[in-house]
mmCIF file of C-alpha atoms and ligand atoms in Angstrom:
data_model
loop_
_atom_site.group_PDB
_atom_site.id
_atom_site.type_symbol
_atom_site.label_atom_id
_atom_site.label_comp_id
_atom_site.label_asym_id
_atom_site.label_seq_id
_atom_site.Cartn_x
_atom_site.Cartn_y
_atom_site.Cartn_z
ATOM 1 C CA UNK A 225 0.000 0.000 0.000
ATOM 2 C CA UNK A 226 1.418 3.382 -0.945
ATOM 3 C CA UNK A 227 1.230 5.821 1.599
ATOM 4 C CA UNK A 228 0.130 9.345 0.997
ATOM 5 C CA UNK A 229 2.393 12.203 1.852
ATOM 6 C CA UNK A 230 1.415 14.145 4.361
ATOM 7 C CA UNK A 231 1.769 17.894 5.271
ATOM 8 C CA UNK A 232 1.015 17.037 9.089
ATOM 9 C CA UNK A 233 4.204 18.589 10.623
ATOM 10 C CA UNK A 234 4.538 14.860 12.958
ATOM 11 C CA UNK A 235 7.372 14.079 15.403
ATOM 12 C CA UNK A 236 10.090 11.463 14.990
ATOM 13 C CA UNK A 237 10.344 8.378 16.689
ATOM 14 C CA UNK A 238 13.320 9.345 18.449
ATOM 15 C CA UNK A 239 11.747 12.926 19.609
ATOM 16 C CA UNK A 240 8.742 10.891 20.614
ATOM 17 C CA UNK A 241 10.516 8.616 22.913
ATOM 18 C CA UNK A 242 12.503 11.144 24.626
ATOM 19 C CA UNK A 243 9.170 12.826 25.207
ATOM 20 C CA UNK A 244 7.804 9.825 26.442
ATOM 21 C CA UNK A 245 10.721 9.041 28.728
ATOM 22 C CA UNK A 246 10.810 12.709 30.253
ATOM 23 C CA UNK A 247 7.360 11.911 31.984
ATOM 24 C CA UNK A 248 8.649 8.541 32.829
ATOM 25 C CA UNK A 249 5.998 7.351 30.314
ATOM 26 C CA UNK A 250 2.997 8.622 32.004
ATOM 27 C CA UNK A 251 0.303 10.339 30.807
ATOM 28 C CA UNK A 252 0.604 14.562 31.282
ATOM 29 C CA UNK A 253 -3.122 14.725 31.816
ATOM 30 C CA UNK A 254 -3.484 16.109 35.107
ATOM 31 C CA UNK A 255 -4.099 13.539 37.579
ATOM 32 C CA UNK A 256 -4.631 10.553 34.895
ATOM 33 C CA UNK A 257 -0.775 9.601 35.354
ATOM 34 C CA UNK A 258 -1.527 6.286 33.493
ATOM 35 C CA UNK A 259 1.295 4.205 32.310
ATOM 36 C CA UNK A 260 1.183 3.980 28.770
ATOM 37 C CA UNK A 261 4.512 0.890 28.069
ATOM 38 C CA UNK A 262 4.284 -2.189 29.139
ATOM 39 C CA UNK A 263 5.204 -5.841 28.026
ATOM 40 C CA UNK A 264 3.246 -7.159 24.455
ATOM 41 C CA UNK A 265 1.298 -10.295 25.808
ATOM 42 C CA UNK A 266 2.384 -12.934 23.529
ATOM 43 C CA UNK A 267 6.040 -11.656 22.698
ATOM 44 C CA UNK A 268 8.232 -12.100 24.995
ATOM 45 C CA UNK A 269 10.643 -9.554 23.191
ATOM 46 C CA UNK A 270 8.483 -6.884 22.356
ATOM 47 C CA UNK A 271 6.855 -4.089 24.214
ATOM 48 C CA UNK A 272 3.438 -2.507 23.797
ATOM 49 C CA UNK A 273 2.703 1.680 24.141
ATOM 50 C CA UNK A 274 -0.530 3.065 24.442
ATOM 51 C CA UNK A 275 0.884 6.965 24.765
ATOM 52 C CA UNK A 276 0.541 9.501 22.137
ATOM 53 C CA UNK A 277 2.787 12.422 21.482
ATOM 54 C CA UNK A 278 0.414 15.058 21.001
ATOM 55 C CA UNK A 279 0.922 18.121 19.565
ATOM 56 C CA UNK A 280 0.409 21.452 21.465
ATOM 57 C CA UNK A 281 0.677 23.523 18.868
ATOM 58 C CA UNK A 282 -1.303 21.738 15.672
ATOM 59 C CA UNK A 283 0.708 19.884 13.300
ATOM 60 C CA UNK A 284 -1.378 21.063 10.525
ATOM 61 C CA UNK A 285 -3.162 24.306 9.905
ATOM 62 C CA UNK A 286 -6.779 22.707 10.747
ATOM 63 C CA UNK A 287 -5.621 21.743 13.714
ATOM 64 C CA UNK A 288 -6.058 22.725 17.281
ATOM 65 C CA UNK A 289 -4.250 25.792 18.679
ATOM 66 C CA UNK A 290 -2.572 26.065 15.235
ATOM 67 C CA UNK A 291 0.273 28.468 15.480
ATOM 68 C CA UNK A 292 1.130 30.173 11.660
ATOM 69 C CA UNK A 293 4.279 31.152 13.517
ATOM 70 C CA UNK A 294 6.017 28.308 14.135
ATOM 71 C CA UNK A 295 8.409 26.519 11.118
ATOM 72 C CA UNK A 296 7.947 23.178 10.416
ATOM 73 C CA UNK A 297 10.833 22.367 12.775
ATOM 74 C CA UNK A 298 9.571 23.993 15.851
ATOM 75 C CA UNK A 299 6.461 22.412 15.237
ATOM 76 C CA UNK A 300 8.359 18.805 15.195
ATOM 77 C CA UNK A 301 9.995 19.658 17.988
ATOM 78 C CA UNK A 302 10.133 18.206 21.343
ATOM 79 C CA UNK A 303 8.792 21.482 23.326
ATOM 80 C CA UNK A 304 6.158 21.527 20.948
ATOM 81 C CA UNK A 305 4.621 17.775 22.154
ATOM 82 C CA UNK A 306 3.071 16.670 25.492
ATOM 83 C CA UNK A 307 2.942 13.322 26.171
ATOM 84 C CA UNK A 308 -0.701 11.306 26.828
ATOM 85 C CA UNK A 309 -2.744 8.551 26.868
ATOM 86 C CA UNK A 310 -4.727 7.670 23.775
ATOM 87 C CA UNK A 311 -7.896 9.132 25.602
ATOM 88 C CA UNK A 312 -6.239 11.763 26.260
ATOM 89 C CA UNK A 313 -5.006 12.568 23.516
ATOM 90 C CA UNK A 314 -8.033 12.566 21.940
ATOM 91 C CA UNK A 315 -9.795 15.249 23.998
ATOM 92 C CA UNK A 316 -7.241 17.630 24.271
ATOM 93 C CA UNK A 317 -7.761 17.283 20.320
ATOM 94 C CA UNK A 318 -11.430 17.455 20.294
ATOM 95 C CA UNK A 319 -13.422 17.461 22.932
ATOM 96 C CA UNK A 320 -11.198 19.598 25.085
ATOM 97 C CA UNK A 321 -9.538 21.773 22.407
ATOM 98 C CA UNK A 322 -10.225 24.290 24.448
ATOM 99 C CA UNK A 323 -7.423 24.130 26.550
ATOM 100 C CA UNK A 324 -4.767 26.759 25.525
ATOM 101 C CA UNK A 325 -1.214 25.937 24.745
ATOM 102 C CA UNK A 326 -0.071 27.748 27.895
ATOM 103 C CA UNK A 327 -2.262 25.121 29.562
ATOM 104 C CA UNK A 328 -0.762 22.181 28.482
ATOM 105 C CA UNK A 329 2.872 23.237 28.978
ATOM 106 C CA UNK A 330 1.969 24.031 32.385
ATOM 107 C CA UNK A 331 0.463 20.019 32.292
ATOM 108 C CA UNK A 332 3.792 18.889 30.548
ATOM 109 C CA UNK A 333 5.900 20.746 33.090
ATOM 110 C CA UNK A 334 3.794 19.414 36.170
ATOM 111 C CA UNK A 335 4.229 16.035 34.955
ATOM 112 C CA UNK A 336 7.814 16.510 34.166
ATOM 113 C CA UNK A 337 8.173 17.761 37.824
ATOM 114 C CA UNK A 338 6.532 14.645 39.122
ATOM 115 C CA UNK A 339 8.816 12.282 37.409
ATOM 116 C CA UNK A 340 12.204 14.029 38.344
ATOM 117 C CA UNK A 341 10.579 13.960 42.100
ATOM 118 C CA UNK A 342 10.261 10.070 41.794
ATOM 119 C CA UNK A 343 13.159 9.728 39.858
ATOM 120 C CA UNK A 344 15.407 11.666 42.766
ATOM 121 C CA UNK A 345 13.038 10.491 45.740
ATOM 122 C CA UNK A 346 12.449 14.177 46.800
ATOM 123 C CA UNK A 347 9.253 15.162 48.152
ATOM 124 C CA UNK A 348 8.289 18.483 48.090
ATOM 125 C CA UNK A 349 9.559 19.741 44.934
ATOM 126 C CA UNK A 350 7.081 22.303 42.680
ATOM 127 C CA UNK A 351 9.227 25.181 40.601
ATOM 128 C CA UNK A 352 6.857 28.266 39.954
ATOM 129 C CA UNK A 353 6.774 27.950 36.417
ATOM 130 C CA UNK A 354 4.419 25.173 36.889
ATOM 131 C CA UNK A 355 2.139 27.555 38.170
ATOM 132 C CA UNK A 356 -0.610 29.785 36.809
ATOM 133 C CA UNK A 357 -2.140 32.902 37.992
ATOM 134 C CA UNK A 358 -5.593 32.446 39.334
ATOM 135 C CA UNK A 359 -8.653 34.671 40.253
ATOM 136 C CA UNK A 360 -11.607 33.745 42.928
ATOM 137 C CA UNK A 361 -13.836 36.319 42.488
ATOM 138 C CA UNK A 362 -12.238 39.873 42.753
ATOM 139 C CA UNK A 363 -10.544 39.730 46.066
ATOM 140 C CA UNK A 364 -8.806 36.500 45.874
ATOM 141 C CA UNK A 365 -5.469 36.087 43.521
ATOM 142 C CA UNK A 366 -3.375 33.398 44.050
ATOM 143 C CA UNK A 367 -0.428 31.366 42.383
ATOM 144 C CA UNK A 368 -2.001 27.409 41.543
ATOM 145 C CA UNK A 369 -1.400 24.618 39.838
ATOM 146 C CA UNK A 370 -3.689 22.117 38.132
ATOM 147 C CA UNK A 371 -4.297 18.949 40.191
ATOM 148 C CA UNK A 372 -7.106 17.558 38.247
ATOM 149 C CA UNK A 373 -10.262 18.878 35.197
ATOM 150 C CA UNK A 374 -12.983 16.522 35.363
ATOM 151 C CA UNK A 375 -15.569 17.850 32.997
ATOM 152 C CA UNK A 376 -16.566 21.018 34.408
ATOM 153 C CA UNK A 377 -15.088 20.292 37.809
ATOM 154 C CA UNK A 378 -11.374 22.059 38.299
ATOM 155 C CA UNK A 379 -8.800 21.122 40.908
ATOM 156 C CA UNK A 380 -5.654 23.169 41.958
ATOM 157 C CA UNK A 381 -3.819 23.595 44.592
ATOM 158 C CA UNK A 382 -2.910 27.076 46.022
ATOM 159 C CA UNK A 383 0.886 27.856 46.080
ATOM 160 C CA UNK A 384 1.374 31.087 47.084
ATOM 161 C CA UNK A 385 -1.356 34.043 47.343
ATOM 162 C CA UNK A 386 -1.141 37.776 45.880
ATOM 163 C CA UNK A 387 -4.341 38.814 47.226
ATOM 164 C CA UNK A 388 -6.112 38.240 49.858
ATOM 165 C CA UNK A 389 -5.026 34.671 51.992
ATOM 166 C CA UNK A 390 -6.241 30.990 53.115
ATOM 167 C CA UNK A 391 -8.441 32.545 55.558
ATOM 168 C CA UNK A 392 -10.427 34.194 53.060
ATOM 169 C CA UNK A 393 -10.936 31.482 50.676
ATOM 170 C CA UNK A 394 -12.120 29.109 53.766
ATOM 171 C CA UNK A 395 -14.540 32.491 54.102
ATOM 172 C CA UNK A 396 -15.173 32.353 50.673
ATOM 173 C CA UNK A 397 -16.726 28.735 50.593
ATOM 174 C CA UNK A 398 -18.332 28.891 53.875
ATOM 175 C CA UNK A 399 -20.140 31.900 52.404
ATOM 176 C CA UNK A 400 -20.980 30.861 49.180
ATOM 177 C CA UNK A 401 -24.627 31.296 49.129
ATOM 178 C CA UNK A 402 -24.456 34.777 50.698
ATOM 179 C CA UNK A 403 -21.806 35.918 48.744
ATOM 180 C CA UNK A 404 -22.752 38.522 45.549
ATOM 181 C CA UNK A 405 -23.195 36.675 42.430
ATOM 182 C CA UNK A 406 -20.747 38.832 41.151
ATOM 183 C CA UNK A 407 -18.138 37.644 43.025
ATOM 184 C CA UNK A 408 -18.891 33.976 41.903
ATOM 185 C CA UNK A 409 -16.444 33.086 39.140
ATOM 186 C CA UNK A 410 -13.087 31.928 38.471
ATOM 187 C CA UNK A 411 -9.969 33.291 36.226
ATOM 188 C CA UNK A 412 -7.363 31.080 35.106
ATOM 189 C CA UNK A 413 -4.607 33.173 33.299
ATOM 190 C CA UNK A 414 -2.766 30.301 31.848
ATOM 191 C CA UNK A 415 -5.928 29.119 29.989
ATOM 192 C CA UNK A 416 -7.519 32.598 28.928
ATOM 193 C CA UNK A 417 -10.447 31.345 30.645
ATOM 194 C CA UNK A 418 -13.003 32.640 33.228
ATOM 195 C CA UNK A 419 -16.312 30.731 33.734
ATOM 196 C CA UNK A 420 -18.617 30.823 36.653
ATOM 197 C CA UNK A 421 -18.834 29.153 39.902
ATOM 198 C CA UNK A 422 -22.138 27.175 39.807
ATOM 199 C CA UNK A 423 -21.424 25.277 43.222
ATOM 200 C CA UNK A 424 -20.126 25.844 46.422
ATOM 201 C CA UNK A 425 -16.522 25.191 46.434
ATOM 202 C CA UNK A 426 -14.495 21.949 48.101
ATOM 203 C CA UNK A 427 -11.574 22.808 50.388
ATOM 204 C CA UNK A 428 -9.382 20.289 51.408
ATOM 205 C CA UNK A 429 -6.443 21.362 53.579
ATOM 206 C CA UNK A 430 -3.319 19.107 53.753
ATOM 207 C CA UNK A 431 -0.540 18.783 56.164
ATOM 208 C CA UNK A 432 1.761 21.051 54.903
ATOM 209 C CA UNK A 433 -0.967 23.584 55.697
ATOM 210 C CA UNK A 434 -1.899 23.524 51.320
ATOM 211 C CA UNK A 435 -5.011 24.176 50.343
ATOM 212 C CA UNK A 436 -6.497 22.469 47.504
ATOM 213 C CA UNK A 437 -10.121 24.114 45.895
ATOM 214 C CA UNK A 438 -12.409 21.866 43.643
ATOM 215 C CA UNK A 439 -14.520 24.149 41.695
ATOM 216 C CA UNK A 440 -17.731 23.555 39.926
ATOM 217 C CA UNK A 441 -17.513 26.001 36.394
ATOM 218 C CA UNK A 442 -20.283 26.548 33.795
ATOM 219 C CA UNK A 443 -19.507 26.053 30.219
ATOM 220 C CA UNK A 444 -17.156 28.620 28.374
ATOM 221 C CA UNK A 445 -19.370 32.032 27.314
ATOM 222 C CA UNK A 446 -18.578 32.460 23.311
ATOM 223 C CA UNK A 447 -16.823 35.572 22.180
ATOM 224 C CA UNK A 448 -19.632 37.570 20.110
ATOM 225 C CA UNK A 449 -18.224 39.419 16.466
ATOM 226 C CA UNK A 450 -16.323 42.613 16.868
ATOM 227 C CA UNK A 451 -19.115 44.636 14.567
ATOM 228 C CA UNK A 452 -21.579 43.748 17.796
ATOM 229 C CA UNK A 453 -20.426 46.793 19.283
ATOM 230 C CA UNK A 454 -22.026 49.312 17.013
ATOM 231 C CA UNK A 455 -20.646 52.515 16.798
ATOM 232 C CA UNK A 456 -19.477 55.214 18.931
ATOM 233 C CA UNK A 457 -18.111 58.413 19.081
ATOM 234 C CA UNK A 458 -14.018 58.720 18.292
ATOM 235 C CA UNK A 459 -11.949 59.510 21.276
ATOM 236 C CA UNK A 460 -8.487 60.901 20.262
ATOM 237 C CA UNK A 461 -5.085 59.915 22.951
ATOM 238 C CA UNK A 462 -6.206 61.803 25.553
ATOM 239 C CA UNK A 463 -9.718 60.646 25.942
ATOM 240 C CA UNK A 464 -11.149 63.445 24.097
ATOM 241 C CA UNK A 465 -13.655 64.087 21.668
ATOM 242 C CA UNK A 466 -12.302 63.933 17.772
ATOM 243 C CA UNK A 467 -13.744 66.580 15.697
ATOM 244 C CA UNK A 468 -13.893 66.034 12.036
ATOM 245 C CA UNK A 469 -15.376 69.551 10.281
ATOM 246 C CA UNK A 470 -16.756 70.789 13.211
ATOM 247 C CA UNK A 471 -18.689 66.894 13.566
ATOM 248 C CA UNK A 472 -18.091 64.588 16.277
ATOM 249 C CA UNK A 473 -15.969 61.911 14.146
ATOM 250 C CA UNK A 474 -17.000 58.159 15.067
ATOM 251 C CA UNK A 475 -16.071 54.637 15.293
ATOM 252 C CA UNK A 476 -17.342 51.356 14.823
ATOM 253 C CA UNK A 477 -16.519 47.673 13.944
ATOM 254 C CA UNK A 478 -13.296 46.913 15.007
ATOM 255 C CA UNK A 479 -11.948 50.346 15.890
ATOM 256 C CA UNK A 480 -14.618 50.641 18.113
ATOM 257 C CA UNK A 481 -14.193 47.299 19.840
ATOM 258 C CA UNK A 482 -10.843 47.966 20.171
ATOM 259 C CA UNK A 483 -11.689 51.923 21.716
ATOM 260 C CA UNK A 484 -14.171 49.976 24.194
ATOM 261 C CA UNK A 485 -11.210 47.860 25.850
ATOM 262 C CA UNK A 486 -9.054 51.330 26.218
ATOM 263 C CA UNK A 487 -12.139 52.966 27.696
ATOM 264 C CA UNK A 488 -13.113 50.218 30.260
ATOM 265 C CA UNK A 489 -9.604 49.586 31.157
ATOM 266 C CA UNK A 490 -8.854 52.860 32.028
ATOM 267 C CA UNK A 491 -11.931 53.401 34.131
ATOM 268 C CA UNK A 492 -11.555 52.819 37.622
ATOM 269 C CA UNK A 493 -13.327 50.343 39.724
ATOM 270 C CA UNK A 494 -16.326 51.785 41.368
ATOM 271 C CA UNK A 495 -15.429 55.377 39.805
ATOM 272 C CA UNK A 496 -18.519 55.283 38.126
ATOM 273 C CA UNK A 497 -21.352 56.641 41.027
ATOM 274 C CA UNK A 498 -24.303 55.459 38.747
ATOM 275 C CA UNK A 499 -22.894 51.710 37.808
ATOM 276 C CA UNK A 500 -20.000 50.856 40.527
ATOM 277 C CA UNK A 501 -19.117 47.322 39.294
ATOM 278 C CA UNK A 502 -17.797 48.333 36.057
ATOM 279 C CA UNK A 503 -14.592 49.641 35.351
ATOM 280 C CA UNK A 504 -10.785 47.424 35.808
ATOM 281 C CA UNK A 505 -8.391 47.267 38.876
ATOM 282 C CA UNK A 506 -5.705 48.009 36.388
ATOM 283 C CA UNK A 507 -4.965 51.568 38.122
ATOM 284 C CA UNK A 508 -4.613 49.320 41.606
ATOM 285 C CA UNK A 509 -2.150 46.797 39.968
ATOM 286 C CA UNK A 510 -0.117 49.395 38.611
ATOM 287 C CA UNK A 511 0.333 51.300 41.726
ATOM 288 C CA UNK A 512 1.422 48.003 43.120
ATOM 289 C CA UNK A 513 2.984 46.120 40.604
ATOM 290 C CA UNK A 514 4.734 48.457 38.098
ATOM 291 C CA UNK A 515 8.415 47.639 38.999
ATOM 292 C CA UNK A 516 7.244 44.006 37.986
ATOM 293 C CA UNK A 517 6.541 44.427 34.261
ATOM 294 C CA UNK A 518 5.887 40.524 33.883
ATOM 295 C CA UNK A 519 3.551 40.468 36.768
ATOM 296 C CA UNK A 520 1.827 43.250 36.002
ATOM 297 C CA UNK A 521 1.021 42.067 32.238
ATOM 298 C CA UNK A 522 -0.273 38.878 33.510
ATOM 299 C CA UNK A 523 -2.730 41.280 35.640
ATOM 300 C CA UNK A 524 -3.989 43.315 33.149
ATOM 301 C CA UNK A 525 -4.154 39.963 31.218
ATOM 302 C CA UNK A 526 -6.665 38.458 34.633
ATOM 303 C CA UNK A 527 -8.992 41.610 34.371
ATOM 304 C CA UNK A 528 -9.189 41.762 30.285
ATOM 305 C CA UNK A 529 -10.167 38.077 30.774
ATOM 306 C CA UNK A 530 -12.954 39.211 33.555
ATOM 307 C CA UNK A 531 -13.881 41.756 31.298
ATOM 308 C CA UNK A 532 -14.508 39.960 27.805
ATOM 309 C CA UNK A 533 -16.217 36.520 29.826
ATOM 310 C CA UNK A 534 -17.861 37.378 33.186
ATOM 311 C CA UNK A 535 -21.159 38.427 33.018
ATOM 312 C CA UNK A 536 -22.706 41.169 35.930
ATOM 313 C CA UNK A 537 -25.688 41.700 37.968
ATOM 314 C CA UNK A 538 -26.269 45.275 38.299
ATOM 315 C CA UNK A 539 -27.368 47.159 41.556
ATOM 316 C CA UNK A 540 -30.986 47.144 40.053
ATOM 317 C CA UNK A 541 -30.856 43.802 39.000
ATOM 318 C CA UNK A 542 -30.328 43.998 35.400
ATOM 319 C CA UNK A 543 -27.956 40.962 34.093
ATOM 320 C CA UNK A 544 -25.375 42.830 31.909
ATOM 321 C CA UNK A 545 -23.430 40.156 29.718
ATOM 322 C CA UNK A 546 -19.782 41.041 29.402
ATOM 323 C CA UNK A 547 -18.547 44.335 28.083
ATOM 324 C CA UNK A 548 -15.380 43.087 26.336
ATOM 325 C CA UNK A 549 -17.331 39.561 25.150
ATOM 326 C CA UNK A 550 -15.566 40.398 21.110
ATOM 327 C CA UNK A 551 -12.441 39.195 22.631
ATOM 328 C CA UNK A 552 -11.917 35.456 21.767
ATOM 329 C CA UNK A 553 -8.504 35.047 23.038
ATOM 330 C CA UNK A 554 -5.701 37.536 24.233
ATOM 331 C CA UNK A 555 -2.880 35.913 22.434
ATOM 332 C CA UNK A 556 -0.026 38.377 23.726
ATOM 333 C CA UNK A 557 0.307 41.165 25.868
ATOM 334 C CA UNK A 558 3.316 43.044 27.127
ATOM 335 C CA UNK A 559 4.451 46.463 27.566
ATOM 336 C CA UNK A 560 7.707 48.035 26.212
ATOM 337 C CA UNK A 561 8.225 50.200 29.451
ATOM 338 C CA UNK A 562 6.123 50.669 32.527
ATOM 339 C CA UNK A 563 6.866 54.415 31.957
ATOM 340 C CA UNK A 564 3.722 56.736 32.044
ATOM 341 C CA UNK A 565 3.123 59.382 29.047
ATOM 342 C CA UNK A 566 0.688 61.915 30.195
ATOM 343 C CA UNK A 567 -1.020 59.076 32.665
ATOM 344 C CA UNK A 568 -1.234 56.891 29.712
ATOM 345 C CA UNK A 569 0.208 52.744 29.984
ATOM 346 C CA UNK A 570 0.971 51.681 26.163
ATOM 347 C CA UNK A 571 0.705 47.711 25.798
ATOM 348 C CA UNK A 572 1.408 45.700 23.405
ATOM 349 C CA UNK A 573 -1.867 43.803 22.289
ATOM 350 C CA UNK A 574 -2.121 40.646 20.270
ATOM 351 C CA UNK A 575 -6.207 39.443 20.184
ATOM 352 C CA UNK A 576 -8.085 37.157 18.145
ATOM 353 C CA UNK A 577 -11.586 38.610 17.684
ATOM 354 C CA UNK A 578 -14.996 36.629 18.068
ATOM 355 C CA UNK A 579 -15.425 36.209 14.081
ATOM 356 C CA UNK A 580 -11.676 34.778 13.870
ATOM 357 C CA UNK A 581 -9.991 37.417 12.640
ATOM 358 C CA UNK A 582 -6.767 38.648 14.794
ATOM 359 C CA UNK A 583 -5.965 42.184 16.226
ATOM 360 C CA UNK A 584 -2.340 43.225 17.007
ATOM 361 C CA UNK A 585 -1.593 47.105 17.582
ATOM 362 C CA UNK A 586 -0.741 49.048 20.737
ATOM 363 C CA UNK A 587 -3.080 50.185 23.154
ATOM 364 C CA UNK A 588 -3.074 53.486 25.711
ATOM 365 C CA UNK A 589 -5.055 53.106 28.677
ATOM 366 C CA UNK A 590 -5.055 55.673 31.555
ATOM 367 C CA UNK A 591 -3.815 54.988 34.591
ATOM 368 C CA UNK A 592 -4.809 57.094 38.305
ATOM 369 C CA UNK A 593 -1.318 56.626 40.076
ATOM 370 C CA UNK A 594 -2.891 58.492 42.927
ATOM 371 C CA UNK A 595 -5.176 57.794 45.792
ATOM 372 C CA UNK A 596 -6.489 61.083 46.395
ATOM 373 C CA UNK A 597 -9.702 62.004 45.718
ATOM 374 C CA UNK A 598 -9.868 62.397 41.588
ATOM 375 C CA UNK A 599 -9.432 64.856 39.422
ATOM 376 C CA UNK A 600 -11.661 65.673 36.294
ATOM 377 C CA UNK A 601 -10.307 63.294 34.309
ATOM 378 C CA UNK A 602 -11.238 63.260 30.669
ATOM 379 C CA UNK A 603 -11.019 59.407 29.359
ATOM 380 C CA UNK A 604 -14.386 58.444 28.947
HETATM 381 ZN ZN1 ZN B 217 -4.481 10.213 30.370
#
């Protein structure tokens, strides 16, 4: 039989075993850990695998999380696979293609961990960069890392917190039903993911004083297309009006969409009297985190996520569905200095839009760097 040539960008046998062999042949999935070699029942000199080297970027441009970026040789190559079980395999491929490449390096890595632990006998042994950034609600931030995803149940276990402390996540569960539905939801920055909380949460607290959370989410909210957000009037780099022939000049489409997240970014939390919840904690992060340029990305990165998939009750009662809900995945975001020009943060942006198409530009959003009460500010 002739075989047909392929444009899949597979891995090697030899890259494949060394994958294999770096996870001490287990499946990355968290918590599956299944052994995928053993002996071939009936040869006594052959043995049997039931792994797959899956790819974490696609190895063809149909594929899940496809990046155009990569060369056919990064896309072959061993930081580009994650070892699994056939199952496995399978779901990350399809049913759970969902999960973001950050989110299975941060698998591979865990699993990677776990075998050098049993390979050296230590016991306590977790690097932070198998770790991701996580939101409870707005008060809670905390470093975690996957311990098991069970349909729509999530496991981690807390590392280290940023905000807020054990105390008030043991708060946080006891008080579930009382607490404001607003506060009910869950950010994971690795994943580009918030979702809901639909059930009280599951603490378990071990001996080493870590706390690990089992969280009920709803299904993923889908991104709605850019041209949803009608049109609106321009606002020039400082927030003010654009005049076109003595006209207010306007946007819409994409320009607009991409106005909205400057506007709602640079509006402070409970600054607005007549709609308090809306607004970003961006200001709050930058006052505390801007000699920690990484950090502080991955920050903006946890409220852009809030923003574009956490829907809000309002004071009156009216369900408001996200404000940002046009973004379909923040693919980069970064900042070439931390530096202020007249109050104004520029990022670096890299989206992909709800109808597929991608956004990459720079972005201004104001920042209050002060406590005080505020001064007439002119952004929106
Ligand atoms: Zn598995």
């Amino acid at each position: 039989m002739e075989k047909k040539k392929s444009t899949r960008d597979e891995f090697i046998p030899s890259i494949k075993r060394v994958m294999a062999e770096r996870v001490a042949w287990r499946c990355c999935f968290p918590n599956c850990d299944k052994i995928t070699i053993g002996p071939q029942k009936g040869d006594d000199t052959k043995s049997l695998n039931l792994g797959e080297a899956a790819h974490i970027t696609a190895a063809a441009a149909d594929g899940p999380r496809y990046d155009a970026n990569l060369d056919r040789a990064q896309r072959r190559a061993i930081t580009n696979g994650i070892w699994m079980c056939r199952p496995h395999a399978r779901f990350i491929d399809t049913d759970y293609k969902e999960y973001s490449a950050a989110t299975l390096l941060i698998w591979k890595k865990q699993a990677e961990e776990m075998a050098y632990q049993h390979l050296m006998m230590q016991s306590d042994y977790r690097p932070e960069s198998s770790v991701t950034l996580i939101a409870l609600g707005t008060e809670l931030l905390f470093w975690g890392s996957w311990k098991s995803v069970i349909d729509q149940c999530w496991t981690f276990e807390v590392s280290s917190y940023l905000k807020g402390d054990a105390h008030n996540v043991r708060s946080y569960a006891d008080n579930f039903f009382n607490l404001d539905e607003n506060q009910k939801f869950i950010i994971v920055e690795s994943q580009g993911d918030a979702r809901q909380i639909t059930a009280p949460l599951e603490l378990e607290f071990s001996d080493s004083k870590k706390v690990t959370i089992t969280i009920m989410v709803s299904e993923k909210t889908l991104a709605t297309p850019p041209k949803s957000v009608g049109m609106d009037l321009k606002l020039g780099e400082d927030g003010d009006l654009v005049f076109i022939n003595g006209d207010f000049a306007t946007v819409s489409g994409v320009e607009a969409a991409i106005q909205a997240i400057s506007i709602l970014a640079g509006t402070l939390y409970g600054e607005l009297r007549t709609d308090p919840g809306a607004g970003s904690y961006i200001s709050d992060y930058y006052r505390q985190y801007h000699h920690n340029e990484a950090l502080l990305a991955r920050l903006i990165k946890i409220e852009l996520i809030r923003l574009s998939l956490v829907p809000r009750v309002k004071s009156d009662g009216e369900c408001i569905s996200p404000p940002l809900s046009f973004i379909k995945e923040i693919v980069s975001i970064g900042m070439a200095s931390t530096t202020l020009e007249r109050s104004r943060l520029t990022l670096e942006l890299s989206l992909i839009l709800g109808d597929e198409t991608r956004w990459k530009g720079t972005l201004r959003i104001f920042i209050k760097t002060t406590l005080e009460s505020p001064t007439v500010s002119t952004h929106g």
